[in-house]
XYZ file of C-alpha atoms in Angstrom:
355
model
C 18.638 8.624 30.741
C 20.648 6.119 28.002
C 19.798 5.854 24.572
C 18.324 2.071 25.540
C 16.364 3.020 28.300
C 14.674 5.446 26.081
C 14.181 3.433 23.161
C 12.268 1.180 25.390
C 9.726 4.130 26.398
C 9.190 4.730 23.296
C 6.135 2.746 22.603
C 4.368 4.746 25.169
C 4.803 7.886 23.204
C 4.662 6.438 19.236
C 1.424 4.603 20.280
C -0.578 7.659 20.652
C -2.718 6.836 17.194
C -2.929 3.204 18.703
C -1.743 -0.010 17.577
C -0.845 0.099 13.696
C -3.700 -2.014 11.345
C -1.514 -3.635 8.834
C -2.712 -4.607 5.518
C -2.151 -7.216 3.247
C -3.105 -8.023 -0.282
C -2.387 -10.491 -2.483
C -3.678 -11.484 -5.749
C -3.061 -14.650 -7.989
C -2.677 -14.441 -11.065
C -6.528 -15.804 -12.465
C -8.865 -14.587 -9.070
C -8.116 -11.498 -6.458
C -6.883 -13.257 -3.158
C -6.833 -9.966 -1.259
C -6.568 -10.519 2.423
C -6.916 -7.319 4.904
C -5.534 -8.234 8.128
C -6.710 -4.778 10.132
C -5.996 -5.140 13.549
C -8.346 -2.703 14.556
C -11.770 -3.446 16.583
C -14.387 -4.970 15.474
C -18.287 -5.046 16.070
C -17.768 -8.572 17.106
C -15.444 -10.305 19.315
C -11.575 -10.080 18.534
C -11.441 -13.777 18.054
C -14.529 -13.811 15.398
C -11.997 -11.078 14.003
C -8.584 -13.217 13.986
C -10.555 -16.077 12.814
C -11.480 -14.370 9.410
C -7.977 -13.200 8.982
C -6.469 -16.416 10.202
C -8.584 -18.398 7.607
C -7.959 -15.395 4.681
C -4.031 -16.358 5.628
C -4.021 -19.899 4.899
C -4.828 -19.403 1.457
C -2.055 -17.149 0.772
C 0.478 -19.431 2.778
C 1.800 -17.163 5.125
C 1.365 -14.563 7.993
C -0.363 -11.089 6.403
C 1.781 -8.962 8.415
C 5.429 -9.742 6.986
C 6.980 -6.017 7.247
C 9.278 -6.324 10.466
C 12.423 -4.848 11.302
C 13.963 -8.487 11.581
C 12.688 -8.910 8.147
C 13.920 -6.062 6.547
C 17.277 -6.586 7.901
C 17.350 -10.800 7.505
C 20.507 -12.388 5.749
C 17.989 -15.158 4.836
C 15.816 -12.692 3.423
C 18.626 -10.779 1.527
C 19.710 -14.238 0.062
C 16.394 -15.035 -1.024
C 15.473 -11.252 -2.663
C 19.352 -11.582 -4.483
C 18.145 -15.177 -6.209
C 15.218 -14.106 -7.517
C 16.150 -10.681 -8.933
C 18.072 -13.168 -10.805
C 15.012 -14.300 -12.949
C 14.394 -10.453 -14.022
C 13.799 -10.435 -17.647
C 12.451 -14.085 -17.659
C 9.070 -15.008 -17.889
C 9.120 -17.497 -14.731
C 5.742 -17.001 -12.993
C 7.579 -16.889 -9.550
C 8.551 -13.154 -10.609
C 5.094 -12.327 -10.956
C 4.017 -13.826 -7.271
C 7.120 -11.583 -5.731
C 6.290 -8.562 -7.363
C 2.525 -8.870 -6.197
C 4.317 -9.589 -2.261
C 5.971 -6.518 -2.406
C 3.251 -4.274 -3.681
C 1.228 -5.773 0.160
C 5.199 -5.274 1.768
C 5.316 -1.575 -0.039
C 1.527 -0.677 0.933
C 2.270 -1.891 4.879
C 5.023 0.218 4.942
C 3.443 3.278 3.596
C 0.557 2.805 6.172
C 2.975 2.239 9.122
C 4.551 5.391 8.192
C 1.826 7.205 8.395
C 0.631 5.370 11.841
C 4.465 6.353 13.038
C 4.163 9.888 11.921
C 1.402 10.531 13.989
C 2.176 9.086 17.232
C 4.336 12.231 17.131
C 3.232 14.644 20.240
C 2.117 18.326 20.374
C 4.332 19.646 22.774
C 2.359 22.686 23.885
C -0.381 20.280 24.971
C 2.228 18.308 27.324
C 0.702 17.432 31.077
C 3.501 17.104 33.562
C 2.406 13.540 33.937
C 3.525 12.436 30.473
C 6.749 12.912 31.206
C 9.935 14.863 30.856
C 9.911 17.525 28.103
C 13.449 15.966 26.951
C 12.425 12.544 26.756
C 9.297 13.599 24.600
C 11.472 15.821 22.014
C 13.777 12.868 21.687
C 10.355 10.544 21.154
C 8.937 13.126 18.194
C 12.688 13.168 16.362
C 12.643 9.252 16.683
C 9.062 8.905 15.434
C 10.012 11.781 12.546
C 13.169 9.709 11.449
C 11.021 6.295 11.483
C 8.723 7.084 9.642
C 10.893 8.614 7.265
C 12.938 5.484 7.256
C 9.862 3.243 6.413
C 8.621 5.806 3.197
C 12.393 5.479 2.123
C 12.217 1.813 1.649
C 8.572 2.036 -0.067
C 9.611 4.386 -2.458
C 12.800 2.068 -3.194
C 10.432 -1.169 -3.729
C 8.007 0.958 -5.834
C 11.073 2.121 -8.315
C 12.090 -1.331 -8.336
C 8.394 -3.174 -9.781
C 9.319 -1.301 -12.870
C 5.442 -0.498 -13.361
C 4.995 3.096 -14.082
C 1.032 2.764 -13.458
C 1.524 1.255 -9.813
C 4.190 4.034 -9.108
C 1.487 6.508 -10.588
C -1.373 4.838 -8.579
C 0.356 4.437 -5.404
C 2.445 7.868 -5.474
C -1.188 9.442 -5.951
C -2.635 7.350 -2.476
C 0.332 8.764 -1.276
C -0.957 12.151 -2.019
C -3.987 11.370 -1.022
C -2.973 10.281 2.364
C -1.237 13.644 3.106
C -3.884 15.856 2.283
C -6.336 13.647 4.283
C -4.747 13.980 7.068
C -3.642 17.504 7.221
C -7.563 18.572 6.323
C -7.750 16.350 9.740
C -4.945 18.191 11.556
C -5.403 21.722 10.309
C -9.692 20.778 11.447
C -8.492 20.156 14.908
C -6.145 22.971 15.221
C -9.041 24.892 15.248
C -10.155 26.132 18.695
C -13.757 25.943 17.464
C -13.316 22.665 15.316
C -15.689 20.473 17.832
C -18.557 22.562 16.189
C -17.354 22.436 12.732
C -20.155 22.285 10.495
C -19.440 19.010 8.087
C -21.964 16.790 6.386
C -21.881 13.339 5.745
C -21.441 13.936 1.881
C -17.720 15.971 3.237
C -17.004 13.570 5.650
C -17.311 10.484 3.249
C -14.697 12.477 0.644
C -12.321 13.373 3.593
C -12.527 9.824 4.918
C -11.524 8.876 1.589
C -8.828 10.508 1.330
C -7.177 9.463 4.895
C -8.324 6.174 5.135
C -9.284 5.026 1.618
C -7.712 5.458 -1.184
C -4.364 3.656 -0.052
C -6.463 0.459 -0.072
C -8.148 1.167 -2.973
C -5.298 1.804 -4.714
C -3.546 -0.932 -3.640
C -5.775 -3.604 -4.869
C -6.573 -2.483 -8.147
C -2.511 -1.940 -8.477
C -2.136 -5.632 -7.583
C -4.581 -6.071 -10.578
C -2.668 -4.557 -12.421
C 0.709 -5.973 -11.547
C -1.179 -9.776 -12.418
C -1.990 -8.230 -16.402
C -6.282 -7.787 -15.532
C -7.497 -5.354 -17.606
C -9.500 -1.534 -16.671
C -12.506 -3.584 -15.544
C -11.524 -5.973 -13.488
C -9.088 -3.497 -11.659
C -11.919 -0.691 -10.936
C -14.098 -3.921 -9.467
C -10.628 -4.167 -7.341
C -10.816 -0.585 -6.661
C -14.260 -0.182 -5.420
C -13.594 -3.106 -3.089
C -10.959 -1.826 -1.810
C -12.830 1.688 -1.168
C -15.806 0.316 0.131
C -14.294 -2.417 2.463
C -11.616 0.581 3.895
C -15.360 2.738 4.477
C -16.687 0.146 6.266
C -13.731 -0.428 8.700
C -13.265 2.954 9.564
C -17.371 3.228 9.960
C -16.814 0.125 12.254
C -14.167 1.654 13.685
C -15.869 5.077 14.585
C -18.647 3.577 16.330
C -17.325 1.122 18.748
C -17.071 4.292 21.403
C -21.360 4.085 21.043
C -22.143 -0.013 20.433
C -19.500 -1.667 23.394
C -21.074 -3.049 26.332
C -19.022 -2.048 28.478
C -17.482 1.489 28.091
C -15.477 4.053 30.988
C -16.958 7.008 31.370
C -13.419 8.590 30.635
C -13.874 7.310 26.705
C -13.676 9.782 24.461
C -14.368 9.840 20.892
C -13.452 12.560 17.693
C -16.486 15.011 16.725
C -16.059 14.525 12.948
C -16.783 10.746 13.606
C -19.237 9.039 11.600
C -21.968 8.647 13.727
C -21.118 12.252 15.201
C -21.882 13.679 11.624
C -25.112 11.920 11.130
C -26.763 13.038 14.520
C -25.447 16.181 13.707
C -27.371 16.442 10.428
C -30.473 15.074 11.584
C -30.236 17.516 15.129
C -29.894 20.536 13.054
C -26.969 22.972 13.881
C -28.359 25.189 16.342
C -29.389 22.056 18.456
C -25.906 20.618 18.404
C -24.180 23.339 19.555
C -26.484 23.656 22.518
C -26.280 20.020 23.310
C -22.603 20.624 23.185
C -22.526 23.746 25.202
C -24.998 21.562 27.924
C -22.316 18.656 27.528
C -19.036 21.487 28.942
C -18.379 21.086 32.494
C -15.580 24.016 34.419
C -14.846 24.836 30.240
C -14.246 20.863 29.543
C -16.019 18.440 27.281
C -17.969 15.613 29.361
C -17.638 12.497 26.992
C -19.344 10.076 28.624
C -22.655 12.755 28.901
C -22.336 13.565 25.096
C -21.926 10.262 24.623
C -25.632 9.681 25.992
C -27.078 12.473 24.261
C -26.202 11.026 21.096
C -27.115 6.820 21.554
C -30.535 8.491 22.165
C -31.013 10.149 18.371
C -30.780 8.504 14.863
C -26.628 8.939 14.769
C -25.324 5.678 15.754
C -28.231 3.636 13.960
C -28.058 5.777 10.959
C -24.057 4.761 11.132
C -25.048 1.129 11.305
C -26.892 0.959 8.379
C -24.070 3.379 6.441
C -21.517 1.015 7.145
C -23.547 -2.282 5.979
C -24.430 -0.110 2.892
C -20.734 0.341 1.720
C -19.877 -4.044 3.052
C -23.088 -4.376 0.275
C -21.033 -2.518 -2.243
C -17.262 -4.423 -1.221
C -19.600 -7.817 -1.625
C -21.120 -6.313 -5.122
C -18.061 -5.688 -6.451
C -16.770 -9.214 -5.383
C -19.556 -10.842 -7.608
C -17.080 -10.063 -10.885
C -14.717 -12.427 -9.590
C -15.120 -15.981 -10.195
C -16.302 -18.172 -6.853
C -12.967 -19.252 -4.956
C -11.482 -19.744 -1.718
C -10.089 -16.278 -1.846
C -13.335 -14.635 -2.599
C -14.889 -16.205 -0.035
C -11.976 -15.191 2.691
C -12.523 -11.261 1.279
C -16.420 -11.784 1.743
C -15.877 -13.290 5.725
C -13.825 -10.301 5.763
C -16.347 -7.650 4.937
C -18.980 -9.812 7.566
C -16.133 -9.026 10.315
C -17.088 -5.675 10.406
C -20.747 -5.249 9.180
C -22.342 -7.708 11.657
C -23.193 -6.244 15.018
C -24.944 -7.986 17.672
């Protein structure tokens, strides 16, 4: 097979995680015009969802999602980065704006990374149906060097915002990110890990870590990048945190709230609403609902599935993830009233309202 022909199969192995959620922040310099452009589900319809975003991306003028390969490798683009590196040193307010657009460009990049990275495959849990063992190798080296390639050119436009704080604060989501994820990975590894005994209290510091504090960071970096002071960046912060909670709450329980779901739907055990019937059930009753839920030694989603609508787990989830939209909207309230406030608040509705 040629090097094109399996570039263009690649999607099919790189989209194992699903499609990437980019983000997008961008503050002026009086208010916080951060605009989140997830493309994950929603609890409501994916228009209701690209309306909110649409509307949050009028006020910032452009498109949220502006990382692309064409970008990064644009003449145009180059011409346009050369001129205004030429008003370093000055005070012109433009080189405030395009220092806060490459923090959102820098944070996208360090997300898709991470997306890229792991799309990569286990190979000793290959079916003959995915495909030649050769053509997977050459898809994990690709997705390896990609995602490499995209952390290269974040670190680059970090070192270049000459901030040592949002180097510090986005160098320590970084961190974050990676330990996250491998608690996730080294969890799953486990043969027993779909009994794993975690409570809500662990699962909201491990979500955190993987899901959080690269949005949190972010915003309260772009604070700082515009000159707000310790308050007004924490306020950032704790939007950032609390929004990121409630998407990935969102997130975790569309397997349980869609209408219409296929039986062959599976969802992760350490999921939100997982957890929460888990601590109301006890232990001893979820591992015999899970041993009544195996079928020839394999897991019957769509039965599990059942068990768990029935308890307190998916409601319980509900009401978790409107509690943490109540604290992105509370920490909104500092700001003054503005278009951009507004587009952040319609943002936080997107994924706390559920039919």
């Amino acid at each position: 097979m040629s090097l094109r022909q399996r570039l263009f199969r690649l999607p099919r192995y790189l989209g194992a995680s699903g499609s990437p959620r980019r983000l997008w922040w961008s503050p002026s310099l009086d208010t916080i015009s951060l605009v989140g452009s997830w493309r994950g589900q929603s609890s409501r319809s994916p228009a209701h969802w690209n309306q909110v975003v649409s509307e949050a991306e009028k006020i910032v003028g452009y498109p949220t999602s502006f990382m692309s390969l064409r970008c990064l490798l644009s003449d145009e683009l180059s011409n346009i980065a050369m001129q205004v590196r030429k008003l370093v040193g000055t005070q012109h307010p433009l080189l405030t704006t395009a220092s806060q657009r490459s923090l959102a460009e820098i944070t996208e990049l360090i997300h898709t990374a991470l997306l890229v990275h792991r799309g990569i495959v286990n190979l000793n849990e290959l079916q003959s149906s995915d495909g030649p063992l050769k053509d997977m190798q050459f898809g994990n080296k690709i997705a390896i060097l990609s995602g490499d390639f995209l952390l290269a050119n974040a670190c680059n436009g970090l070192a270049l915002l000459q901030n040592t704080k949002v180097v510090e604060l986005l160098a320590s989501a970084l961190m974050d990110l990676v330990q996250g994820v491998y608690h996730e990975n080294s969890t799953s590894a486990k043969e027993n890990y779909i009994t794993d005994d975690i409570g809500i209290s662990t699962w909201k510091e491990q979500t955190f870590l993987s899901h959080g504090a690269l949005l949190a960071k972010s915003c309260q970096a772009a604070m700082e990048l515009a000159k707000h002071g310790a308050e007004v960046q924490d306020m950032a912060f704790q939007y950032g945190k609390h929004m990121a909670m409630s998407h990935k709450i969102n997130s975790d329980l569309q397997p349980f709230i869609k209408e219409k779901t296929s039986d062959s739907t599976t969802f992760h055990l350490n999921s939100a609403p997982v957890v929460l019937h888990q601590e109301f059930l006890g232990r001893d009753l979820w591992i015999k609902q899970i041993g009544e839920a195996q079928e020839k030694g394999r897991l019957d989603y769509a039965k599990l599935r059942e068990t768990i609508k029935a308890g307190k787990g998916v409601t319980s989830a509900i009401d978790l993830c409107r509690y943490h939209g109540n604290k992105a909207l509370e920490a909104l309230e500092s700001f003054p009233p503005s278009e951009a406030r507004s587009a952040l608040e319609n943002i936080v509705f997107a994924v706390t309202r559920f039919s």
